[in-house]
Amino acid sequence: MGDIARDAGAIAMTYFAAGSETSARVDYKNGGSPVSEADFAVDRLLRERLRALVPDAAWLSEETADNADRLNNSKLFIVDPIDGTRAFIRGDERWSISIALVENQRPVLAILHLPAIGDTFAAAKGAGAFRLRDGHCARLTTSGRETLMGSTVGGPLGFLDALAKNHIELVREPRVPSLAYRMARVATGDVDAGMASADSWDWDVAAADLIVSEAGGLFTGLDGQVPLYNRERPRHGILAAAPPVLQRQLLEAMRAALPQKPS
């Protein structure tokens, strides 16, 4: 899967201009979010190559029309061809290609590739999580932090403000445009915890879920339960990721500070 992700990244990079507007044609979806021809080009390559790799897997992608037949399959790929399309369009390097293979509603393989940065995160269920950079492979572990006060946390500004109003003082991580990358950074220990607002899609978080989990962290909803994927409505409530002891404190603080939306 890593080679496939890198080939997809090479396609995306032909449209990407660091610090400048993309050369790709950009359209807008019904909800107003942008989509570029690069998104579709990457999606086509991933769909062709990944389904050839695992022919019995169903398919769920942000840029492919959903097919309800996937619900009859216990195995599927969940893909975001370019997570952080707005960043990609404006020349911000913090976008990613997110791939997860899910079995029985939980991820078992994950690749998160950041072509413009040069990082690739990979995880397999029960085998750990790793970062590949400049030809070197390093095993990932969370920061292991056990105290919420003073933790470095990435998340929506409204969440951080709400926690601050409840006297939870945190070091705020600057906003990362790719949600998958924001959450996966918990696995590197670069940040202690990450939060995601309600209504993220399967393709936004499935790969990051496994990467964080295999790095020794917890990736859950406010109720402390792990997310389930390949449901009829593939969206989630508020999510958080952190080392285990810190996660319990973070969830308690979030439940006290935030209005809750069911998943």
mmCIF file of C-alpha atoms in Angstrom:
data_model
loop_
_atom_site.group_PDB
_atom_site.id
_atom_site.type_symbol
_atom_site.label_atom_id
_atom_site.label_comp_id
_atom_site.label_asym_id
_atom_site.label_seq_id
_atom_site.Cartn_x
_atom_site.Cartn_y
_atom_site.Cartn_z
ATOM 1 C CA MET A 1 0.000 0.000 0.000
ATOM 2 C CA GLY A 2 2.901 2.339 0.636
ATOM 3 C CA ASP A 3 4.042 2.267 -2.998
ATOM 4 C CA ILE A 4 0.493 2.975 -4.122
ATOM 5 C CA ALA A 5 0.252 5.956 -1.782
ATOM 6 C CA ARG A 6 3.564 7.320 -3.035
ATOM 7 C CA ASP A 7 2.473 6.950 -6.667
ATOM 8 C CA ALA A 8 -0.730 8.780 -5.798
ATOM 9 C CA GLY A 9 1.338 11.479 -4.139
ATOM 10 C CA ALA A 10 3.436 11.880 -7.272
ATOM 11 C CA ILE A 11 0.267 12.567 -9.257
ATOM 12 C CA ALA A 12 -0.937 15.113 -6.717
ATOM 13 C CA MET A 13 2.419 16.881 -6.714
ATOM 14 C CA THR A 14 2.175 17.570 -10.455
ATOM 15 C CA TYR A 15 -0.687 19.942 -9.570
ATOM 16 C CA PHE A 16 0.755 21.341 -6.332
ATOM 17 C CA ALA A 17 2.708 24.608 -6.088
ATOM 18 C CA ALA A 18 4.179 25.315 -2.651
ATOM 19 C CA GLY A 19 3.265 28.814 -1.553
ATOM 20 C CA SER A 20 1.176 29.449 -4.668
ATOM 21 C CA GLU A 21 -2.239 28.610 -6.081
ATOM 22 C CA THR A 22 -2.583 25.166 -7.659
ATOM 23 C CA SER A 23 -2.567 24.703 -11.406
ATOM 24 C CA ALA A 24 -5.459 22.249 -11.044
ATOM 25 C CA ARG A 25 -8.984 23.134 -12.078
ATOM 26 C CA VAL A 26 -11.120 23.751 -8.977
ATOM 27 C CA ASP A 27 -14.871 23.244 -8.656
ATOM 28 C CA TYR A 28 -17.200 23.473 -5.673
ATOM 29 C CA LYS A 29 -19.533 20.863 -4.199
ATOM 30 C CA ASN A 30 -23.117 21.552 -3.161
ATOM 31 C CA GLY A 31 -22.035 22.387 0.384
ATOM 32 C CA GLY A 32 -19.464 24.877 -0.885
ATOM 33 C CA SER A 33 -16.334 22.826 -0.207
ATOM 34 C CA PRO A 34 -13.751 22.847 -3.015
ATOM 35 C CA VAL A 35 -12.657 19.847 -5.059
ATOM 36 C CA SER A 36 -9.869 19.894 -7.626
ATOM 37 C CA GLU A 37 -9.007 17.786 -10.628
ATOM 38 C CA ALA A 38 -6.075 16.542 -8.539
ATOM 39 C CA ASP A 39 -8.540 15.009 -6.042
ATOM 40 C CA PHE A 40 -10.190 13.065 -8.842
ATOM 41 C CA ALA A 41 -6.908 12.005 -10.457
ATOM 42 C CA VAL A 42 -5.607 10.627 -7.159
ATOM 43 C CA ASP A 43 -8.933 8.941 -6.451
ATOM 44 C CA ARG A 44 -8.857 7.140 -9.815
ATOM 45 C CA LEU A 45 -5.360 5.786 -9.249
ATOM 46 C CA LEU A 46 -6.125 4.654 -5.707
ATOM 47 C CA ARG A 47 -9.355 2.958 -6.695
ATOM 48 C CA GLU A 48 -7.700 1.064 -9.538
ATOM 49 C CA ARG A 49 -4.588 -0.013 -7.639
ATOM 50 C CA LEU A 50 -6.076 -0.737 -4.218
ATOM 51 C CA ARG A 51 -8.974 -2.768 -5.554
ATOM 52 C CA ALA A 52 -6.530 -4.783 -7.646
ATOM 53 C CA LEU A 53 -4.545 -5.391 -4.455
ATOM 54 C CA VAL A 54 -7.589 -6.562 -2.447
ATOM 55 C CA PRO A 55 -10.290 -7.469 -4.998
ATOM 56 C CA ASP A 56 -12.883 -8.506 -2.416
ATOM 57 C CA ALA A 57 -12.792 -5.157 -0.591
ATOM 58 C CA ALA A 58 -15.574 -2.619 -1.064
ATOM 59 C CA TRP A 59 -14.870 1.081 -1.576
ATOM 60 C CA LEU A 60 -15.694 4.313 0.247
ATOM 61 C CA SER A 61 -14.040 7.554 -0.848
ATOM 62 C CA GLU A 62 -14.783 11.232 -0.486
ATOM 63 C CA GLU A 63 -14.598 11.632 -4.264
ATOM 64 C CA THR A 64 -16.544 8.547 -5.379
ATOM 65 C CA ALA A 65 -20.335 8.270 -5.275
ATOM 66 C CA ASP A 66 -21.296 6.083 -2.321
ATOM 67 C CA ASN A 67 -22.585 2.598 -3.091
ATOM 68 C CA ALA A 68 -24.789 1.055 -0.396
ATOM 69 C CA ASP A 69 -23.571 -2.408 -1.405
ATOM 70 C CA ARG A 70 -20.513 -1.713 0.762
ATOM 71 C CA LEU A 71 -22.706 -2.363 3.810
ATOM 72 C CA ASN A 72 -22.895 -6.028 2.785
ATOM 73 C CA ASN A 73 -19.114 -6.359 2.797
ATOM 74 C CA SER A 74 -17.089 -6.761 6.000
ATOM 75 C CA LYS A 75 -13.968 -5.463 4.262
ATOM 76 C CA LEU A 76 -13.485 -2.127 2.488
ATOM 77 C CA PHE A 77 -11.028 0.602 1.680
ATOM 78 C CA ILE A 78 -11.762 4.042 3.109
ATOM 79 C CA VAL A 79 -9.935 6.777 1.233
ATOM 80 C CA ASP A 80 -9.530 10.534 1.187
ATOM 81 C CA PRO A 81 -7.548 11.291 -1.990
ATOM 82 C CA ILE A 82 -6.524 14.729 -0.706
ATOM 83 C CA ASP A 83 -7.373 15.501 2.900
ATOM 84 C CA GLY A 84 -6.984 19.246 3.222
ATOM 85 C CA THR A 85 -8.018 20.276 -0.287
ATOM 86 C CA ARG A 86 -8.183 23.960 0.651
ATOM 87 C CA ALA A 87 -4.584 23.811 1.863
ATOM 88 C CA PHE A 88 -3.554 21.989 -1.314
ATOM 89 C CA ILE A 89 -5.201 24.633 -3.486
ATOM 90 C CA ARG A 90 -3.469 27.565 -1.779
ATOM 91 C CA GLY A 91 -0.022 25.947 -1.669
ATOM 92 C CA ASP A 92 0.054 24.941 2.008
ATOM 93 C CA GLU A 93 2.070 21.720 2.398
ATOM 94 C CA ARG A 94 -0.049 20.289 5.238
ATOM 95 C CA TRP A 95 -2.366 18.056 3.185
ATOM 96 C CA SER A 96 -2.364 14.287 3.040
ATOM 97 C CA ILE A 97 -3.487 11.166 1.219
ATOM 98 C CA SER A 98 -5.375 8.972 3.677
ATOM 99 C CA ILE A 99 -5.943 5.237 3.130
ATOM 100 C CA ALA A 100 -7.388 2.670 5.533
ATOM 101 C CA LEU A 101 -8.389 -0.943 5.045
ATOM 102 C CA VAL A 102 -11.267 -1.729 7.379
ATOM 103 C CA GLU A 103 -12.484 -5.170 8.440
ATOM 104 C CA ASN A 104 -15.580 -5.668 10.568
ATOM 105 C CA GLN A 105 -15.905 -1.908 11.058
ATOM 106 C CA ARG A 106 -12.389 -1.310 12.420
ATOM 107 C CA PRO A 107 -9.179 -0.334 10.577
ATOM 108 C CA VAL A 108 -6.531 -3.026 10.163
ATOM 109 C CA LEU A 109 -4.120 -1.277 7.764
ATOM 110 C CA ALA A 110 -3.451 2.433 7.357
ATOM 111 C CA ILE A 111 -1.276 4.739 5.291
ATOM 112 C CA LEU A 112 -1.163 8.509 5.677
ATOM 113 C CA HIS A 113 1.112 10.057 3.061
ATOM 114 C CA LEU A 114 2.172 13.717 3.050
ATOM 115 C CA PRO A 115 3.922 14.200 -0.298
ATOM 116 C CA ALA A 116 4.752 17.892 0.081
ATOM 117 C CA ILE A 117 6.267 17.377 3.546
ATOM 118 C CA GLY A 118 7.958 14.060 2.797
ATOM 119 C CA ASP A 119 6.431 12.016 5.614
ATOM 120 C CA THR A 120 4.558 8.734 5.404
ATOM 121 C CA PHE A 121 2.795 7.197 8.403
ATOM 122 C CA ALA A 122 1.937 3.494 8.312
ATOM 123 C CA ALA A 123 0.238 1.133 10.735
ATOM 124 C CA ALA A 124 -1.002 -2.442 10.829
ATOM 125 C CA LYS A 125 -3.241 -3.865 13.520
ATOM 126 C CA GLY A 126 -1.113 -5.532 16.178
ATOM 127 C CA ALA A 127 2.161 -4.595 14.471
ATOM 128 C CA GLY A 128 2.725 -0.977 15.516
ATOM 129 C CA ALA A 129 2.857 2.383 13.772
ATOM 130 C CA PHE A 130 5.810 3.867 11.911
ATOM 131 C CA ARG A 131 6.976 7.046 10.190
ATOM 132 C CA LEU A 132 9.027 6.897 7.001
ATOM 133 C CA ARG A 133 11.122 10.003 6.316
ATOM 134 C CA ASP A 134 14.175 10.420 4.064
ATOM 135 C CA GLY A 135 14.543 6.668 3.711
ATOM 136 C CA HIS A 136 14.506 6.054 7.464
ATOM 137 C CA CYS A 137 11.760 4.179 9.313
ATOM 138 C CA ALA A 138 11.034 4.965 12.966
ATOM 139 C CA ARG A 139 8.503 3.365 15.275
ATOM 140 C CA LEU A 140 5.940 5.813 16.627
ATOM 141 C CA THR A 141 4.886 6.255 20.231
ATOM 142 C CA THR A 142 2.692 8.908 21.805
ATOM 143 C CA SER A 143 4.131 11.420 24.255
ATOM 144 C CA GLY A 144 2.810 9.312 27.132
ATOM 145 C CA ARG A 145 1.806 12.473 28.959
ATOM 146 C CA GLU A 146 -0.422 11.905 31.999
ATOM 147 C CA THR A 147 -1.383 15.458 33.023
ATOM 148 C CA LEU A 148 -3.955 17.487 31.098
ATOM 149 C CA MET A 149 -2.931 20.914 32.397
ATOM 150 C CA GLY A 150 -0.209 22.295 30.149
ATOM 151 C CA SER A 151 -0.637 19.608 27.482
ATOM 152 C CA THR A 152 -0.072 20.521 23.844
ATOM 153 C CA VAL A 153 -3.390 19.978 22.082
ATOM 154 C CA GLY A 154 -4.597 20.461 18.517
ATOM 155 C CA GLY A 155 -8.268 20.975 17.830
ATOM 156 C CA PRO A 156 -11.033 23.369 16.856
ATOM 157 C CA LEU A 157 -10.601 26.845 18.304
ATOM 158 C CA GLY A 158 -14.077 26.695 19.855
ATOM 159 C CA PHE A 159 -13.143 23.531 21.754
ATOM 160 C CA LEU A 160 -9.951 25.065 23.096
ATOM 161 C CA ASP A 161 -11.811 28.221 24.117
ATOM 162 C CA ALA A 162 -14.491 26.175 25.904
ATOM 163 C CA LEU A 163 -11.872 24.225 27.840
ATOM 164 C CA ALA A 164 -10.103 27.466 28.778
ATOM 165 C CA LYS A 165 -13.366 28.882 30.147
ATOM 166 C CA ASN A 166 -13.474 25.834 32.418
ATOM 167 C CA HIS A 167 -9.957 26.690 33.620
ATOM 168 C CA ILE A 168 -8.252 23.959 31.577
ATOM 169 C CA GLU A 169 -5.066 25.661 30.416
ATOM 170 C CA LEU A 170 -3.475 24.044 27.373
ATOM 171 C CA VAL A 171 -0.682 24.799 24.936
ATOM 172 C CA ARG A 172 -2.542 25.361 21.684
ATOM 173 C CA GLU A 173 -1.143 23.649 18.608
ATOM 174 C CA PRO A 174 -1.577 25.822 15.484
ATOM 175 C CA ARG A 175 -4.396 24.594 13.269
ATOM 176 C CA VAL A 176 -3.463 21.791 10.860
ATOM 177 C CA PRO A 177 -5.644 21.821 7.691
ATOM 178 C CA SER A 178 -5.639 18.033 7.220
ATOM 179 C CA LEU A 179 -7.755 16.469 9.972
ATOM 180 C CA ALA A 180 -6.111 13.090 9.423
ATOM 181 C CA TYR A 181 -2.665 14.641 9.893
ATOM 182 C CA ARG A 182 -3.787 16.676 12.920
ATOM 183 C CA MET A 183 -4.953 13.539 14.715
ATOM 184 C CA ALA A 184 -2.050 11.353 13.550
ATOM 185 C CA ARG A 185 0.439 13.816 15.057
ATOM 186 C CA VAL A 186 -0.616 12.433 18.439
ATOM 187 C CA ALA A 187 1.138 9.212 17.405
ATOM 188 C CA THR A 188 4.432 11.042 16.915
ATOM 189 C CA GLY A 189 4.403 12.717 20.321
ATOM 190 C CA ASP A 190 4.741 16.117 18.620
ATOM 191 C CA VAL A 191 1.410 16.955 20.249
ATOM 192 C CA ASP A 192 -0.064 15.343 23.339
ATOM 193 C CA ALA A 193 -3.673 15.215 22.165
ATOM 194 C CA GLY A 194 -5.975 16.003 19.271
ATOM 195 C CA MET A 195 -9.679 16.779 19.003
ATOM 196 C CA ALA A 196 -12.119 16.681 16.079
ATOM 197 C CA SER A 197 -15.522 18.337 15.916
ATOM 198 C CA ALA A 198 -18.685 16.376 15.177
ATOM 199 C CA ASP A 199 -19.568 15.231 11.657
ATOM 200 C CA SER A 200 -16.135 14.120 10.470
ATOM 201 C CA TRP A 201 -16.440 11.429 7.815
ATOM 202 C CA ASP A 202 -14.975 7.929 7.846
ATOM 203 C CA TRP A 203 -12.332 8.994 5.329
ATOM 204 C CA ASP A 204 -11.210 11.864 7.557
ATOM 205 C CA VAL A 205 -10.262 9.707 10.527
ATOM 206 C CA ALA A 206 -10.037 5.953 9.802
ATOM 207 C CA ALA A 207 -6.315 5.916 8.973
ATOM 208 C CA ALA A 208 -5.391 8.262 11.824
ATOM 209 C CA ASP A 209 -7.407 6.090 14.221
ATOM 210 C CA LEU A 210 -5.232 3.043 13.595
ATOM 211 C CA ILE A 211 -1.980 5.033 13.535
ATOM 212 C CA VAL A 212 -2.694 6.573 16.939
ATOM 213 C CA SER A 213 -3.931 3.285 18.402
ATOM 214 C CA GLU A 214 -0.866 1.354 17.242
ATOM 215 C CA ALA A 215 1.376 4.063 18.706
ATOM 216 C CA GLY A 216 -0.106 3.342 22.132
ATOM 217 C CA GLY A 217 -2.797 6.009 22.181
ATOM 218 C CA LEU A 218 -6.562 5.968 22.446
ATOM 219 C CA PHE A 219 -8.806 7.291 19.669
ATOM 220 C CA THR A 220 -12.424 7.510 20.820
ATOM 221 C CA GLY A 221 -15.657 9.431 20.986
ATOM 222 C CA LEU A 222 -16.702 11.404 24.054
ATOM 223 C CA ASP A 223 -18.204 8.207 25.463
ATOM 224 C CA GLY A 224 -14.790 6.540 25.421
ATOM 225 C CA GLN A 225 -15.831 4.046 22.742
ATOM 226 C CA VAL A 226 -13.809 3.494 19.576
ATOM 227 C CA PRO A 227 -15.412 4.672 16.322
ATOM 228 C CA LEU A 228 -17.055 2.121 14.056
ATOM 229 C CA TYR A 229 -16.674 2.464 10.295
ATOM 230 C CA ASN A 230 -18.688 1.387 7.258
ATOM 231 C CA ARG A 231 -22.019 2.323 8.770
ATOM 232 C CA GLU A 232 -24.971 3.512 6.697
ATOM 233 C CA ARG A 233 -24.180 7.092 7.730
ATOM 234 C CA PRO A 234 -20.369 7.178 7.720
ATOM 235 C CA ARG A 235 -20.003 10.166 10.048
ATOM 236 C CA HIS A 236 -18.954 10.585 13.652
ATOM 237 C CA GLY A 237 -19.576 12.643 16.743
ATOM 238 C CA ILE A 238 -16.846 14.550 18.563
ATOM 239 C CA LEU A 239 -13.585 12.584 18.649
ATOM 240 C CA ALA A 240 -10.393 12.804 20.683
ATOM 241 C CA ALA A 241 -6.994 11.113 20.667
ATOM 242 C CA ALA A 242 -4.323 11.020 23.376
ATOM 243 C CA PRO A 243 -2.179 8.675 25.499
ATOM 244 C CA PRO A 244 -4.438 6.525 27.731
ATOM 245 C CA VAL A 245 -4.135 8.359 31.067
ATOM 246 C CA LEU A 246 -4.387 11.755 29.392
ATOM 247 C CA GLN A 247 -7.332 10.629 27.263
ATOM 248 C CA ARG A 248 -9.451 9.898 30.318
ATOM 249 C CA GLN A 249 -8.791 13.392 31.689
ATOM 250 C CA LEU A 250 -9.361 15.032 28.303
ATOM 251 C CA LEU A 251 -12.695 13.280 27.744
ATOM 252 C CA GLU A 252 -13.911 14.262 31.196
ATOM 253 C CA ALA A 253 -12.960 17.892 30.550
ATOM 254 C CA MET A 254 -14.543 17.856 27.086
ATOM 255 C CA ARG A 255 -17.803 16.376 28.366
ATOM 256 C CA ALA A 256 -17.994 19.132 30.963
ATOM 257 C CA ALA A 257 -17.158 21.944 28.541
ATOM 258 C CA LEU A 258 -18.743 21.017 25.204
ATOM 259 C CA PRO A 259 -22.296 20.567 23.928
ATOM 260 C CA GLN A 260 -22.566 16.937 22.908
ATOM 261 C CA LYS A 261 -23.845 15.672 19.569
ATOM 262 C CA PRO A 262 -24.642 11.976 19.164
ATOM 263 C CA SER A 263 -22.525 10.002 16.733
#
